[in-house]
Each structure stands twice: as C-alpha cells, then as structure tokens.
PDB file of C-alpha atoms in Angstrom:
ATOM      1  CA  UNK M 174      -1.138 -18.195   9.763  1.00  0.00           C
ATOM      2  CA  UNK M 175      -2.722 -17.630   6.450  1.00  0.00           C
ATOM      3  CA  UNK M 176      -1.957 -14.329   4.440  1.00  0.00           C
ATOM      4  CA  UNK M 177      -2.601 -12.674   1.495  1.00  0.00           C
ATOM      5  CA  UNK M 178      -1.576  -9.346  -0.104  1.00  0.00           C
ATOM      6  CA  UNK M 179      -3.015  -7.544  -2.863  1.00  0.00           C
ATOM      7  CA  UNK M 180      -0.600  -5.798  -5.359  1.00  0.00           C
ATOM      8  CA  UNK M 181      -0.702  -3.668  -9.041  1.00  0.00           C
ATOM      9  CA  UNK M 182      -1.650  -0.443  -9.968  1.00  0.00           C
ATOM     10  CA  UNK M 183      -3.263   1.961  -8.251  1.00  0.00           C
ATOM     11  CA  UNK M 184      -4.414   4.128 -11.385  1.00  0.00           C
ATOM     12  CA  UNK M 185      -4.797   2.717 -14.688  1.00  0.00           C
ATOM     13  CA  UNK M 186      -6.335   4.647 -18.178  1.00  0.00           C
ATOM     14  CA  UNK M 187      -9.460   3.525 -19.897  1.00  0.00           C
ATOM     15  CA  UNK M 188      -9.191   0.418 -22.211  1.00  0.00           C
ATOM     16  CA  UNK M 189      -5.914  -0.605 -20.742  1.00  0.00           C
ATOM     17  CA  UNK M 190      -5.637  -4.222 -18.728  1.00  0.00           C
ATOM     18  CA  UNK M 191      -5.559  -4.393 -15.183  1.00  0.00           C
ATOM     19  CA  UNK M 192      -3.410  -6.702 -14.064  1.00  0.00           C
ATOM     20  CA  UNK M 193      -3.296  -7.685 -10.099  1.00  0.00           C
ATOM     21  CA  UNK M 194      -1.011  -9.661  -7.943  1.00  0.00           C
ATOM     22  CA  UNK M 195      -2.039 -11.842  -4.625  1.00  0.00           C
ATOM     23  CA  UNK M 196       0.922 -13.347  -2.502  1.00  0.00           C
ATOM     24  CA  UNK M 197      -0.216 -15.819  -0.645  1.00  0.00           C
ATOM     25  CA  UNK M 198       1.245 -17.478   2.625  1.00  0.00           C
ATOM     26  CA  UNK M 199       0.115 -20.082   5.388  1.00  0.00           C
ATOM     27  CA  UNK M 200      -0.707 -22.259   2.388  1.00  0.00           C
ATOM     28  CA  UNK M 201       0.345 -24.044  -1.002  1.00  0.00           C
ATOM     29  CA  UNK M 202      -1.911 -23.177  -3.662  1.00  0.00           C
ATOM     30  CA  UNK M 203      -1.546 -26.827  -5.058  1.00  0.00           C
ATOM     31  CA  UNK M 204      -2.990 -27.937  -1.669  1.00  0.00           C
ATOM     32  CA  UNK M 205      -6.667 -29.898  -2.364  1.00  0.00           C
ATOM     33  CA  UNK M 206      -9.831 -28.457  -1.737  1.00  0.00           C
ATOM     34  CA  UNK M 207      -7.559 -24.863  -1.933  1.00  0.00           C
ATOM     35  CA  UNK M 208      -9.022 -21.948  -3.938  1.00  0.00           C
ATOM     36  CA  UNK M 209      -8.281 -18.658  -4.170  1.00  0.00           C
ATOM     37  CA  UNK M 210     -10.817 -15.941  -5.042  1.00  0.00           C
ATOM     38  CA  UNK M 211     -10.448 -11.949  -6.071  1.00  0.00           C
ATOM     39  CA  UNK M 212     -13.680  -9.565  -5.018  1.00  0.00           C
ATOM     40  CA  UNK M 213     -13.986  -5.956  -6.015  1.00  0.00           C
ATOM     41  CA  UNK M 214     -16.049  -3.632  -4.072  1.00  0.00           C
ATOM     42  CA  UNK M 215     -16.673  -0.044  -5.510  1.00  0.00           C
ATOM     43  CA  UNK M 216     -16.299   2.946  -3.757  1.00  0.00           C
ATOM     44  CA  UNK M 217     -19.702   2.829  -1.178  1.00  0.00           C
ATOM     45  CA  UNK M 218     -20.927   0.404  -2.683  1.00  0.00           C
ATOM     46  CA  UNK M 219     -21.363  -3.496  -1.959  1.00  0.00           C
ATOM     47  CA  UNK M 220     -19.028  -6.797  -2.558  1.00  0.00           C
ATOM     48  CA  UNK M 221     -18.761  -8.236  -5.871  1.00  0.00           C
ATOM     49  CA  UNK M 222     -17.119 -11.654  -6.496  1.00  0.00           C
ATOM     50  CA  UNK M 223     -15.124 -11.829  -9.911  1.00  0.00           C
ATOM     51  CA  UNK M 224     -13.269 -14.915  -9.976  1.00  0.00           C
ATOM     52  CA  UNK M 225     -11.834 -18.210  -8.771  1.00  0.00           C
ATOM     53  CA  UNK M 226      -9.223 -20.536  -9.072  1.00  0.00           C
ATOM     54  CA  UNK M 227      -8.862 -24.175  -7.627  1.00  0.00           C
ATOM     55  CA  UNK M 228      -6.074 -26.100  -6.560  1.00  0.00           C
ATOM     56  CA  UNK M 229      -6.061 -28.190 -10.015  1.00  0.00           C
ATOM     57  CA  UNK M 230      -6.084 -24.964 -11.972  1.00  0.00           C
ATOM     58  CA  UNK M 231     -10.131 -25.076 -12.396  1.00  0.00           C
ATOM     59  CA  UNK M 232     -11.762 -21.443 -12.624  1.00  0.00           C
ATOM     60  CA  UNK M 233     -14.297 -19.817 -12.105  1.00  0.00           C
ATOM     61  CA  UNK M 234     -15.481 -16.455 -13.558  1.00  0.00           C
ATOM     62  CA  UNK M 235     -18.439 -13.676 -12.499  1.00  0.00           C
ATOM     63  CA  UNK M 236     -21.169 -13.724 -15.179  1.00  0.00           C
ATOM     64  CA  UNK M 237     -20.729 -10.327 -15.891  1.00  0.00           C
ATOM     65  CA  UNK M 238     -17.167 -10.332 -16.473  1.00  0.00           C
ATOM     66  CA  UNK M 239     -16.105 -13.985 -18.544  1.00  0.00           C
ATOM     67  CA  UNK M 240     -15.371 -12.453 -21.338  1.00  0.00           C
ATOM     68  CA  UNK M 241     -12.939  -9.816 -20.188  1.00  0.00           C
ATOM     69  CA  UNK M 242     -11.357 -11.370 -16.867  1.00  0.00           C
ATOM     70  CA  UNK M 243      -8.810 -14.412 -16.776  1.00  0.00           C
ATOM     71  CA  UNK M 244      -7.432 -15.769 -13.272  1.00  0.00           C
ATOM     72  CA  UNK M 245      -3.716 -17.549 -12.937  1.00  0.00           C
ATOM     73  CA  UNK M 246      -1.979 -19.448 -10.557  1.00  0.00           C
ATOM     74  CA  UNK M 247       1.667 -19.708 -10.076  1.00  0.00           C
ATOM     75  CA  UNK M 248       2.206 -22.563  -7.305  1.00  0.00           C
ATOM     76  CA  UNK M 249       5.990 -22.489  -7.259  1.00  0.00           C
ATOM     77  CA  UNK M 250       5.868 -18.268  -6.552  1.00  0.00           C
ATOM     78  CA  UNK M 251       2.778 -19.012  -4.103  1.00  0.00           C
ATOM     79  CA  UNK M 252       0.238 -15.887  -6.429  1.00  0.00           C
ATOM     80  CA  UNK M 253      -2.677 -15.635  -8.046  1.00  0.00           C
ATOM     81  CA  UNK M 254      -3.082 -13.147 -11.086  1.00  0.00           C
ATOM     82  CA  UNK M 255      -5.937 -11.380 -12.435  1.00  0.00           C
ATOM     83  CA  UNK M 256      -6.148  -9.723 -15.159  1.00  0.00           C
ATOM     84  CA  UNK M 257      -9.210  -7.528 -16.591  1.00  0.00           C
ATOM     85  CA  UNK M 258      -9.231  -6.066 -20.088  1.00  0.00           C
ATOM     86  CA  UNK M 259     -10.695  -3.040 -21.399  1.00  0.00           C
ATOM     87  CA  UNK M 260     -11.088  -0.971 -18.048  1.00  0.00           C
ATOM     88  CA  UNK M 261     -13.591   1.363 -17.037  1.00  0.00           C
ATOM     89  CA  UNK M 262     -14.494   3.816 -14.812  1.00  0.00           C
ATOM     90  CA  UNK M 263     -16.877   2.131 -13.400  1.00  0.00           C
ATOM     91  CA  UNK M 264     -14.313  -1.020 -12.335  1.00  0.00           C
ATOM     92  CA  UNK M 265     -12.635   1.593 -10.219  1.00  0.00           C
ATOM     93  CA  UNK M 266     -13.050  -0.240  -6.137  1.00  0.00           C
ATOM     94  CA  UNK M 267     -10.835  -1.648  -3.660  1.00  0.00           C
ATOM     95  CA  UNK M 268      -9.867  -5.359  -5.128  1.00  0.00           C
ATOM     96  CA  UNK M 269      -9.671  -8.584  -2.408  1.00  0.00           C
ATOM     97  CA  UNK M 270      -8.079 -11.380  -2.585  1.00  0.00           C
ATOM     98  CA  UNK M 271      -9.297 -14.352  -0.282  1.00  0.00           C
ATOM     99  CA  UNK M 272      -8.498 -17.891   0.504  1.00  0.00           C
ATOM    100  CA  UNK M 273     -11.340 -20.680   0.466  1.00  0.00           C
ATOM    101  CA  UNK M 274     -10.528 -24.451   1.435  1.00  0.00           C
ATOM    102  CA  UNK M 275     -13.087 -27.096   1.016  1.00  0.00           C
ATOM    103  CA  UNK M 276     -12.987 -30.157   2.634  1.00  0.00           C
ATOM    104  CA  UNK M 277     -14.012 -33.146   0.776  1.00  0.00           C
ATOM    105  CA  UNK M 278     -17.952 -32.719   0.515  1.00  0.00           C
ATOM    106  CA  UNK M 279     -18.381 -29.628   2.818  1.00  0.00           C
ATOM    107  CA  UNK M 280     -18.221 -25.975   0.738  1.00  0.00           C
ATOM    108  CA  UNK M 281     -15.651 -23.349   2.638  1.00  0.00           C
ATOM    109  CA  UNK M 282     -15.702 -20.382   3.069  1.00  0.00           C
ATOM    110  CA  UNK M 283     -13.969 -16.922   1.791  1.00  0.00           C
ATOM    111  CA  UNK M 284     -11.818 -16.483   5.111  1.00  0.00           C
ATOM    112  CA  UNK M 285      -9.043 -14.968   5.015  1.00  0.00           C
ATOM    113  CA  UNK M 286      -9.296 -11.682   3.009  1.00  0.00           C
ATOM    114  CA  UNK M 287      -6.556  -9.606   2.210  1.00  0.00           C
ATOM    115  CA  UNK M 288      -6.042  -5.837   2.967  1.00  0.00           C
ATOM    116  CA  UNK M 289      -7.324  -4.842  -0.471  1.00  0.00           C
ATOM    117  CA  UNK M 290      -6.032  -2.566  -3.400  1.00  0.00           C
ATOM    118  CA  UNK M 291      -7.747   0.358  -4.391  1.00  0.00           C
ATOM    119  CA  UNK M 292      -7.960   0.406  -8.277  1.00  0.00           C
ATOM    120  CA  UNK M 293      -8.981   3.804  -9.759  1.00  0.00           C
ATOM    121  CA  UNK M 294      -9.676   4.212 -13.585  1.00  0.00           C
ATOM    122  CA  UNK M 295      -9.532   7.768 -14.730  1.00  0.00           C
ATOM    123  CA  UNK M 296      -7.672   9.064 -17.901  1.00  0.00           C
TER     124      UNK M 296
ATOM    125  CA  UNK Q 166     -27.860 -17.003  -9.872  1.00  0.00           C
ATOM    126  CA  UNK Q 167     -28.924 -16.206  -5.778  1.00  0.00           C
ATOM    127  CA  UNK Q 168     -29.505 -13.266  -5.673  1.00  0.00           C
ATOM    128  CA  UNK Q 169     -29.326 -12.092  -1.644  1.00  0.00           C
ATOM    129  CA  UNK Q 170     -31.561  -9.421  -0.368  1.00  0.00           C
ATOM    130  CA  UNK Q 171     -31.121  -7.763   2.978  1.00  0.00           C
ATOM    131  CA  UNK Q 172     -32.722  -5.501   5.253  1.00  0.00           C
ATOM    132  CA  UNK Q 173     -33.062  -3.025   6.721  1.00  0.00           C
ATOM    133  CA  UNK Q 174     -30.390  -0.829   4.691  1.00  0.00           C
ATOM    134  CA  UNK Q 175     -29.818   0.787   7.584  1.00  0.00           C
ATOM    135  CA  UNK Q 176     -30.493  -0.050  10.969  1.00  0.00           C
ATOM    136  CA  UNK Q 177     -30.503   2.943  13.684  1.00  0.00           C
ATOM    137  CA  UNK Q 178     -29.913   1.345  17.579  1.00  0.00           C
ATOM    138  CA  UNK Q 179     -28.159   2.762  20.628  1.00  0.00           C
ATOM    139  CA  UNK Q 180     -25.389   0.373  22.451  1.00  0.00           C
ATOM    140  CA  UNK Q 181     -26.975  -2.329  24.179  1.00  0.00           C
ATOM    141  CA  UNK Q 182     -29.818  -2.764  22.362  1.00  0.00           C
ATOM    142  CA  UNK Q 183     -30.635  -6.024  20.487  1.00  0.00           C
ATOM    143  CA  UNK Q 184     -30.207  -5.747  16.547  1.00  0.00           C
ATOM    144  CA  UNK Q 185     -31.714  -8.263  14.101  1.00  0.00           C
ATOM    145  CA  UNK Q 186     -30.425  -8.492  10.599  1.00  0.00           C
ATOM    146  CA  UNK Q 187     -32.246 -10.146   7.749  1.00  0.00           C
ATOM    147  CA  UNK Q 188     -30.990 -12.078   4.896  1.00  0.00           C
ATOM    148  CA  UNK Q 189     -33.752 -13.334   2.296  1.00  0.00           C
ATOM    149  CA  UNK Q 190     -32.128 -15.266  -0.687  1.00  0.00           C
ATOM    150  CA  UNK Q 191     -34.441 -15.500  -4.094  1.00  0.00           C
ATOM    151  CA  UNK Q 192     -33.718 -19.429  -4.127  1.00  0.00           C
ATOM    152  CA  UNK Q 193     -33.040 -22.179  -1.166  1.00  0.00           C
ATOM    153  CA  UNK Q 194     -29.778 -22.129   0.034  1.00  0.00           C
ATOM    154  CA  UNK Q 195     -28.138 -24.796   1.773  1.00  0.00           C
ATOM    155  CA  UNK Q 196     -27.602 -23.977   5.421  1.00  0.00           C
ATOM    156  CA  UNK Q 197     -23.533 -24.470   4.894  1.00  0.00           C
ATOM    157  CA  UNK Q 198     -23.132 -22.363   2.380  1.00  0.00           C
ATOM    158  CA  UNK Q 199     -24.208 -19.245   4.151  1.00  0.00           C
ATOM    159  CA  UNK Q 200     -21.723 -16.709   5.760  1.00  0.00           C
ATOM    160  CA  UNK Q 201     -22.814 -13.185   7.588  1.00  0.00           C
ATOM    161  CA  UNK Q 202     -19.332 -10.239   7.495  1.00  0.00           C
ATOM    162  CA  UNK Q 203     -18.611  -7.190   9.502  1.00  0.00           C
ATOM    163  CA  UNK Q 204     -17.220  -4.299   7.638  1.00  0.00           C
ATOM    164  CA  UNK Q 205     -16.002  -1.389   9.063  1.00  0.00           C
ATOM    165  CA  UNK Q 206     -14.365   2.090   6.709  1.00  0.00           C
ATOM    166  CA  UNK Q 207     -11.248   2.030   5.308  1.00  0.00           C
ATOM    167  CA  UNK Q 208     -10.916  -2.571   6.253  1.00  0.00           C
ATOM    168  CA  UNK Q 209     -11.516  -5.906   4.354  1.00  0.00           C
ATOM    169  CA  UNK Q 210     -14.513  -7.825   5.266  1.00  0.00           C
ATOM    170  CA  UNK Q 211     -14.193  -9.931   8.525  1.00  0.00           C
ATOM    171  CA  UNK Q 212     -15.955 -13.421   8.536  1.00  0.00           C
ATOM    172  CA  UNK Q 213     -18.694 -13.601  11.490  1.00  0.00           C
ATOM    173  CA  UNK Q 214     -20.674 -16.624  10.825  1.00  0.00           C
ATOM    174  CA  UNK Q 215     -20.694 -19.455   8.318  1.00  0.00           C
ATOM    175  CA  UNK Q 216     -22.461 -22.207   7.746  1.00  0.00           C
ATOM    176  CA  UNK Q 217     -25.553 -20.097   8.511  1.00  0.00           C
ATOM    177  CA  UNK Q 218     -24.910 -20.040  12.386  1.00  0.00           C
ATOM    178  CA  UNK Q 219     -21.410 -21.404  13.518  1.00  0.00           C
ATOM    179  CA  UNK Q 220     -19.061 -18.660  14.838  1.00  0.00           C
ATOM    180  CA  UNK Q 221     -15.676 -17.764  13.027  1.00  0.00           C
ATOM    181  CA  UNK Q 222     -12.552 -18.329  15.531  1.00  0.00           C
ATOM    182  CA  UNK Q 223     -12.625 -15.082  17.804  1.00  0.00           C
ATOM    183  CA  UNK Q 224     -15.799 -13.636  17.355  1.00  0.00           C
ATOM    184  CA  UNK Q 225     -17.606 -13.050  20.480  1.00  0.00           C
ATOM    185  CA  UNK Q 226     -20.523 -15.126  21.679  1.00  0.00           C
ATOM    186  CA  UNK Q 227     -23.565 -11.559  21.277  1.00  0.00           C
ATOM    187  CA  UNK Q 228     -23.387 -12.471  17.821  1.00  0.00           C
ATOM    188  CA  UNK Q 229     -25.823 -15.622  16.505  1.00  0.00           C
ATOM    189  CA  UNK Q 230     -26.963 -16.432  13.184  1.00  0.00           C
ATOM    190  CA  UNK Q 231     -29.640 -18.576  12.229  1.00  0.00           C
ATOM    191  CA  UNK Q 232     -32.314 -19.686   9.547  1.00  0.00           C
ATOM    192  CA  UNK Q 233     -32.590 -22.137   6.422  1.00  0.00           C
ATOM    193  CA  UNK Q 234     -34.103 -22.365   3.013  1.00  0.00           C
ATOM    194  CA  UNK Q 235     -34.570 -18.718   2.020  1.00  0.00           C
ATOM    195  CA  UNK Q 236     -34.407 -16.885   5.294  1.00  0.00           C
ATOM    196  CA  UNK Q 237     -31.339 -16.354   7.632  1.00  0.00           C
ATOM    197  CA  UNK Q 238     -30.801 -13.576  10.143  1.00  0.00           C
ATOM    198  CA  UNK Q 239     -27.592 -11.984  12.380  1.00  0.00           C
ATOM    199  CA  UNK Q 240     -28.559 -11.112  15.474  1.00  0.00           C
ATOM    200  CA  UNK Q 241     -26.437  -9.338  18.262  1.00  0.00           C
ATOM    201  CA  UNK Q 242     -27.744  -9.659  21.034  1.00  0.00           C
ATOM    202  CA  UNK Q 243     -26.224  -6.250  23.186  1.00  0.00           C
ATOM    203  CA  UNK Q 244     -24.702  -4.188  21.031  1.00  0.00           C
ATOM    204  CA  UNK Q 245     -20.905  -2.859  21.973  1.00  0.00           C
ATOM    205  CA  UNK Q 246     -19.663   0.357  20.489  1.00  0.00           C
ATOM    206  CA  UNK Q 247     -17.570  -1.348  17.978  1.00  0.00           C
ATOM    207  CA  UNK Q 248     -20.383  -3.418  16.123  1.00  0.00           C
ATOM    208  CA  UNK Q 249     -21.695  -0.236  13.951  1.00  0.00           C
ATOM    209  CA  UNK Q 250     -20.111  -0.987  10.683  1.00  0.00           C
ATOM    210  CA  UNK Q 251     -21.721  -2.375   7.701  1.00  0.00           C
ATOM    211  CA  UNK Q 252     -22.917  -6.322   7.777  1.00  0.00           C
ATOM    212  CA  UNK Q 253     -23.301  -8.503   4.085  1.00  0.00           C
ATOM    213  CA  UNK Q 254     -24.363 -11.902   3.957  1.00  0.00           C
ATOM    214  CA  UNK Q 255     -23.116 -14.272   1.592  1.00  0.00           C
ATOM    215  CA  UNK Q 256     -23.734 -17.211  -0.231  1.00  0.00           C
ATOM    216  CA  UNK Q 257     -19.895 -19.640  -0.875  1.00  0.00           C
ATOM    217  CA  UNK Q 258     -22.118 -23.112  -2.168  1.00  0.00           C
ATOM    218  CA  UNK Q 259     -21.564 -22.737  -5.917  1.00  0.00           C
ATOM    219  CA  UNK Q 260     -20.716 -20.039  -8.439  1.00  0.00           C
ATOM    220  CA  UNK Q 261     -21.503 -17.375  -8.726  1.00  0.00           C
ATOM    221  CA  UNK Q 262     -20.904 -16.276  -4.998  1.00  0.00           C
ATOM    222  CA  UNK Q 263     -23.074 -13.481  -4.568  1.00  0.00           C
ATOM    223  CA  UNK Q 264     -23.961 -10.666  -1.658  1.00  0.00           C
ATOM    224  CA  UNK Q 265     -26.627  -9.159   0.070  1.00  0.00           C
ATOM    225  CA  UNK Q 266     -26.032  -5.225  -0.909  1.00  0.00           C
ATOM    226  CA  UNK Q 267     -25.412  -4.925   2.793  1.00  0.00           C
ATOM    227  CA  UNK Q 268     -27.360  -3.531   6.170  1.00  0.00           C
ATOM    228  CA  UNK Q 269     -25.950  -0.456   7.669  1.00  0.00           C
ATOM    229  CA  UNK Q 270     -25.957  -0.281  11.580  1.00  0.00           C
ATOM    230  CA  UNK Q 271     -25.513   2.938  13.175  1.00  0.00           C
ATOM    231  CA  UNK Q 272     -25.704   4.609  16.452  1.00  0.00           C
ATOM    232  CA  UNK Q 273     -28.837   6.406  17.545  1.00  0.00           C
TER     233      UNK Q 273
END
C-alpha cells in the first residue's frame, strides 16, 4: 500500500523559508517512471501544483514559483523536501504531497495524495 | 500552459438526480492525461477518473467520464448523499499540471 505523509511547520513568519517533509512508503523513490509531486491549495480556494521530482532526480517547478521553490529527494530515508523562500501570506494553504508512476510511454497520474499540512504565514 | 475551465461553479441537485460536470481546457489535451477528483471539507483530493474516462480502483460504477480534445465531462448518473463535495479536473500530460478552479455540488 502506497503512503505518504506531509510534515513541517504549521506557522511560519514572513520572509522566512518553508521547509516541508513527505515520507513516503509502498514505494522506492529510485523506482523508474516514479515521481513525487507537492500541491498547495489555499484556504477555499482551488489546487495548485508546485513541483516535481523524478526517479533520476529530474524536477520540475510551477511557473510562478522557479525562482523561489527547490524540490529534494532522499532515496535511502524514502522523502521528498520542499523548500520555499521568502514566504507570504498569501502561500498560507494546506500542502499535498502525491505519488505519480509512469509507465514507459503512458503519463500517470497524481494518486495517492497525502493527508495534507496546513501552512499558515502570519507574523 | 492549459489552462482548465469548469462549470458550473456550483451545481444545485437533490439525491438521485443526474449531475453533469464540464471540463473545457484552452488547448487539446490528450485523452490520457485527463483526471476528474472528489473533494470533500477538511480531506485530500480522491482520484475518480483518469485517463479521461477509466475508473480509479473503488469508485463506484454512477460515476463516468468522457470527452477528448478540449471538452471532457463527469457525470453521475444518481446521485447518493455522499457525492456533494467539490469536483476539479486535471490535466497530469506535461508540466505544468494545472486545475479546473473546481465545480461545487450541493444539495437542493
């Protein structure tokens, strides 16, 4: 059974890094055609992907957040770090992580998500 | 970028009536790349459909998806008292993986 478990702060100060753990079990992260993805979703608001990392350390990154976001993989303590910089108010939202396996040619999908974090920025 | 565009935003129905979700994407997406979630308050998304119209393990057989190109739809076909929540559609093909800003169903 695949798992995954969101962990980190819960309340973090504007301009300080975010930094946000996903365990992962059911799978090995150096697995091929694994990824793992992190999602944010805002408080009433809808799903936002941020970023991605592939089984051969490949990433992805949201448009909107390259410059400020950077995703990590640790195979051998089965997590996936993100990290934001220079938080906000407005990047306060529940945070997902999610597993994704390709096979060969076909795209996966984001199945299965994990229970979520709720990040709140407020000094 | 794709951007995803759903409607209605909200969707008023009473159980056992039919509900039909729409999912209109700005460019053509491929048919696999397509996935429809259920979310409820206070829980993670839960993956209905994907590839456009196949079933996720455990989801029961009232809900369908369907369409190509540019236009997809969810439809459940009687609606039980735990399918009001809110339903995104999403497109997994290729960076960046973007969502429909969701269609709220709720009872009549």
């Amino acid at each position: 059974q695949i798992t995954l478990k969101e962990s980190g702060p819960t309340l973090v100060k504007p301009k300080q890094t975010l930094t946000l753990t996903c365990i992962v079990s059911g799978f090995s992260l150096s697995t091929k055609g694994v990824s793992v993805g992190w999602f944010r979703q805002p408080p009433g608001k809808a799903l936002e992907w941020l970023a991605l990392i592939f089984w051969n350390d490949d990433q992805r990154y949201s448009p909107s957040l390259r410059t400020r976001a950077s995703i990590t993989k640790d195979t051998s303590k089965n997590q996936v770090v993100l990290t934001m910089t220079n938080m906000d108010p407005v990047d306060t939202g529940t945070y997902y992580c999610v597993h994704k396996l390709d096979f060969g040619v076909v795209v996966g999908w984001f199945h299965p998500w994990g229970q979520g974090i709720l990040v709140t920025v407020s000094s | 970028e794709i951007v995803l565009t759903q409607s209605p935003g909200t969707l008023s129905l009473s159980p056992g009536e039919r509900a039909t979700l729409s999912c209109r994407a700005s460019l053509s997406v491929s048919s696999y790349d397509l996935a429809w979630y259920q979310q409820k308050v206070g829980q993670a998304p839960r993956l209905l459909i994907y590839g456009a119209s196949s079933r996720a393990t455990g989801i029961p057989d009232r809900f369908r998806g369907s369409g190509s190109g540019t236009d997809f739809t969810l439809t459940i076909s009687s609606l039980e008292p735990e399918d009001f929540a809110v339903y995104y559609c999403q497109h997994y093909g290729s960076s960046p993986y973007t969502f429909g800003q969701g269609t709220k169903l709720e009872i009549k």
